[in-house]
XYZ file of C-alpha atoms in Angstrom:
132
model
C 3.016 1.446 37.997
C 0.586 4.306 37.721
C 0.616 6.563 34.709
C 3.293 9.210 34.620
C 1.291 12.413 34.203
C 2.161 15.200 31.801
C 5.142 17.244 32.850
C 6.533 20.317 31.169
C 10.344 20.312 31.017
C 10.517 23.680 29.234
C 7.615 25.981 28.575
C 6.939 26.664 24.896
C 6.743 30.298 23.868
C 3.168 31.611 23.897
C 1.616 31.159 20.472
C 4.401 28.849 19.271
C 3.662 25.810 17.162
C 4.954 22.570 18.699
C 5.542 19.099 17.290
C 3.512 16.416 19.071
C 4.106 12.681 18.959
C 1.966 9.890 20.377
C 3.097 6.280 20.359
C 1.571 2.959 21.249
C 3.688 -0.076 22.102
C 2.426 -3.599 22.695
C 4.851 -6.215 23.921
C 4.602 -9.857 22.847
C 4.817 -11.173 26.403
C 4.187 -10.055 29.951
C 7.911 -10.423 30.650
C 8.530 -7.978 27.800
C 6.050 -5.571 29.360
C 7.952 -5.647 32.628
C 11.227 -5.058 30.769
C 9.636 -2.064 29.026
C 8.286 -0.820 32.352
C 11.685 -1.030 34.039
C 13.268 1.160 31.343
C 10.450 3.743 31.332
C 11.496 5.946 34.278
C 14.990 6.425 32.842
C 13.664 7.356 29.411
C 11.071 9.738 30.890
C 13.862 11.314 32.947
C 15.949 11.685 29.799
C 13.022 13.337 28.011
C 12.550 15.796 30.859
C 16.140 16.963 30.342
C 16.145 16.883 26.528
C 16.631 20.194 24.732
C 13.408 21.266 23.049
C 11.083 19.031 25.113
C 7.846 20.827 26.010
C 5.900 17.948 27.502
C 5.983 14.232 28.237
C 3.593 11.620 29.653
C 3.330 7.832 29.828
C 0.300 5.571 30.150
C 1.326 2.091 31.281
C -1.058 -0.865 31.056
C 1.405 -3.551 32.080
C -0.988 -6.502 32.331
C -2.440 -5.597 28.925
C 1.174 -5.316 27.687
C 0.390 -1.872 26.262
C 2.157 1.456 26.751
C 1.294 4.865 25.337
C 3.634 7.815 25.225
C 2.775 11.401 24.509
C 5.283 14.178 24.028
C 5.556 17.702 22.661
C 8.692 19.191 21.158
C 10.028 22.474 19.866
C 10.176 20.833 16.430
C 10.627 17.446 14.801
C 14.421 17.869 14.857
C 14.388 18.125 18.668
C 12.435 14.853 18.821
C 14.876 13.201 16.392
C 17.894 14.326 18.425
C 16.311 12.851 21.557
C 15.484 9.557 19.812
C 19.091 9.167 18.635
C 20.589 9.915 22.050
C 21.396 7.516 24.867
C 19.855 5.770 26.704
C 16.796 5.998 24.409
C 18.604 4.716 21.321
C 19.905 1.538 22.977
C 16.650 0.923 24.841
C 14.605 1.218 21.648
C 16.866 -1.230 19.842
C 16.688 -3.723 22.703
C 12.893 -3.390 22.960
C 12.471 -4.431 19.329
C 13.239 -8.003 20.398
C 10.133 -8.244 22.616
C 7.772 -5.863 20.835
C 4.636 -7.213 19.187
C 3.424 -3.973 17.668
C 4.228 -0.280 17.704
C 2.537 2.745 16.188
C 3.460 6.412 15.998
C 1.562 9.509 14.983
C 2.766 13.094 14.673
C 0.983 16.427 14.413
C 1.447 20.063 15.261
C -0.401 22.004 17.934
C -0.293 25.472 19.417
C 1.567 25.857 22.703
C -1.623 27.002 24.416
C -3.187 23.580 23.597
C -0.675 21.837 25.874
C -0.997 19.534 27.645
C -2.516 17.256 25.044
C -4.976 14.787 26.573
C -4.920 11.022 26.258
C -8.265 10.994 24.418
C -6.771 13.076 21.604
C -3.642 10.940 21.439
C -5.630 7.706 21.332
C -7.994 9.111 18.690
C -5.070 10.049 16.458
C -3.376 6.675 16.956
C -6.626 4.906 16.049
C -7.048 7.070 12.926
C -3.512 6.312 11.870
C -4.107 2.592 12.420
C -7.215 2.531 10.217
C -5.459 4.562 7.525
C -2.625 2.017 7.309
């Protein structure tokens, strides 16, 4: 599956500050990676309809068993509401069984900085990893 490029469900107001989250997931097995992959389109579709979502992208490296997500939100509460809603909530719980490692990083950005690039997301995830 190719990467799912950045899409903008709702445009943030010019000059607004947005909440950005990047995540990195590594599955323990290749079978787990395929399970993660199969759920991805539904979760991305859910994000594109979620209130307060200003951007979403996925980088899938199935044979490396690694997935990166990148999203921008009106605020952290909008992200939390999405994370607690279905099907994301159930999918996240089920994925825990085949996940080797996961990492998350959050920051704020100005709306005119969207879309955030993968280099920035990966840099921030790496910084967070070394800080832990």
